């Protein structure tokens, strides 16, 4: 079973290569507004999380997710 | 501000206007044949029209449309569910079902409505849809409306699809898998034999969009599923009349009798006017022609190979295999616009494709060939690209 902190830790490390502005990544960092991910990059990032944890994350969650913390929380909810 | 989200597009339009380029919505002032026209004041070879069988100007289709307009009037003025189901519509449904050798068919007013309508209706809340990452906008629009759980699998990757089906556990048996026959932007063909094998292993339902492969692939032109020998595994086939059949409209065919109940649940079918009788009549005639003139299929593939081989020989970054859609991938937006403009000035009209319509962050010069193109026209297109290359307009090929 994966907990919130474990998801969060993976999100930080997986986003490092896409953090072109080199900003500090926190739970409140916005995936689009702060890091600058395109919609395509967001979907590819979701696939990366799915493959790492071998879980399913429907794209439907995207409208409700803005920050790294929200994404970690949502993934945790979907895979209790 | 309501309009802020459109500013990027407005800026791009302003840039194009400053450069005197009209790649989007270029006005065709005159159609000279199915392969030539006058666009934005220039006589050009039409190499970006999806007119695969070259039937848009066929005298038999035109005569059928004229006769239908005289007999049935110019429009139905209503939806299929109300006053808009004429005998012509029902006849086309029977004929398209017969063409696919299945029992059931629905005719829609556009291909977009067919795909979006089926994808939005077949699955609902609690269901799950797996779609190829490079799916057409009509598929993305449809699945979003469905409220089903949406999962993307990697483009043309049956192993990735299998992995995602495995993760679904018991839900896989009710999942809707969506693939296209030929993908519209790069012209690559789906590995339907392998995708069908995944469906057989895990269960689920398979919908294939044959918009760009109907008429083009398969022994009798039914598309990629026929070519792959997996038609029995396909639950729903959707497609369009606006490419190989040279008119406009869409269809869904199925072996499942439930399609007749589904028909009355599709908003894109219920709440829009049905196709005009002239459109239906020319479509019926075009369907008869592609059945009786299979040589058109050979001809479109000859032209596809000729163009693909010619552009590849120039060292341009085209796809892995020849297809009636031959796209040249570019990484620089400004260079791509320059090339599009130079091609127009050389008398060749192609499609300029920018993200997100392209499947990656790359830009495309998208060519599509027709059975009606002559060898000389294909050679003229290749020659125009050769001139661009000689002028240094192409950057080195780069991976997507």
XYZ file of C-alpha atoms in Angstrom, chain B residues 100 181-182 189-194 196 208 210 213-232 234 297 301:
35
model
C -19.665 -4.296 -44.102
C -7.610 2.280 -38.772
C -5.249 4.838 -40.295
C -1.890 2.039 -39.527
C -3.133 0.569 -36.236
C -1.897 -2.941 -35.303
C -5.484 -4.183 -35.157
C -4.542 -7.862 -35.227
C -2.648 -7.417 -31.953
C -7.987 -7.618 -31.247
C -12.576 1.104 -34.720
C -12.064 3.693 -40.196
C -8.973 3.636 -44.040
C -12.440 2.940 -45.478
C -12.042 2.510 -49.227
C -8.273 2.464 -48.819
C -7.523 -0.775 -46.939
C -8.907 -4.319 -47.059
C -9.784 -6.634 -49.937
C -13.099 -4.881 -50.541
C -12.231 -1.527 -48.989
C -13.848 -2.035 -45.599
C -10.739 -0.742 -43.874
C -7.927 -1.721 -41.541
C -9.902 -4.385 -39.643
C -10.608 -6.213 -42.884
C -6.966 -5.904 -43.916
C -5.913 -7.365 -40.554
C -8.491 -10.166 -40.735
C -10.112 -9.230 -37.423
C -13.532 -7.894 -38.434
C -15.251 -10.491 -36.224
C -14.766 -5.423 -33.974
C -7.589 1.277 -54.266
C -1.561 3.055 -53.014
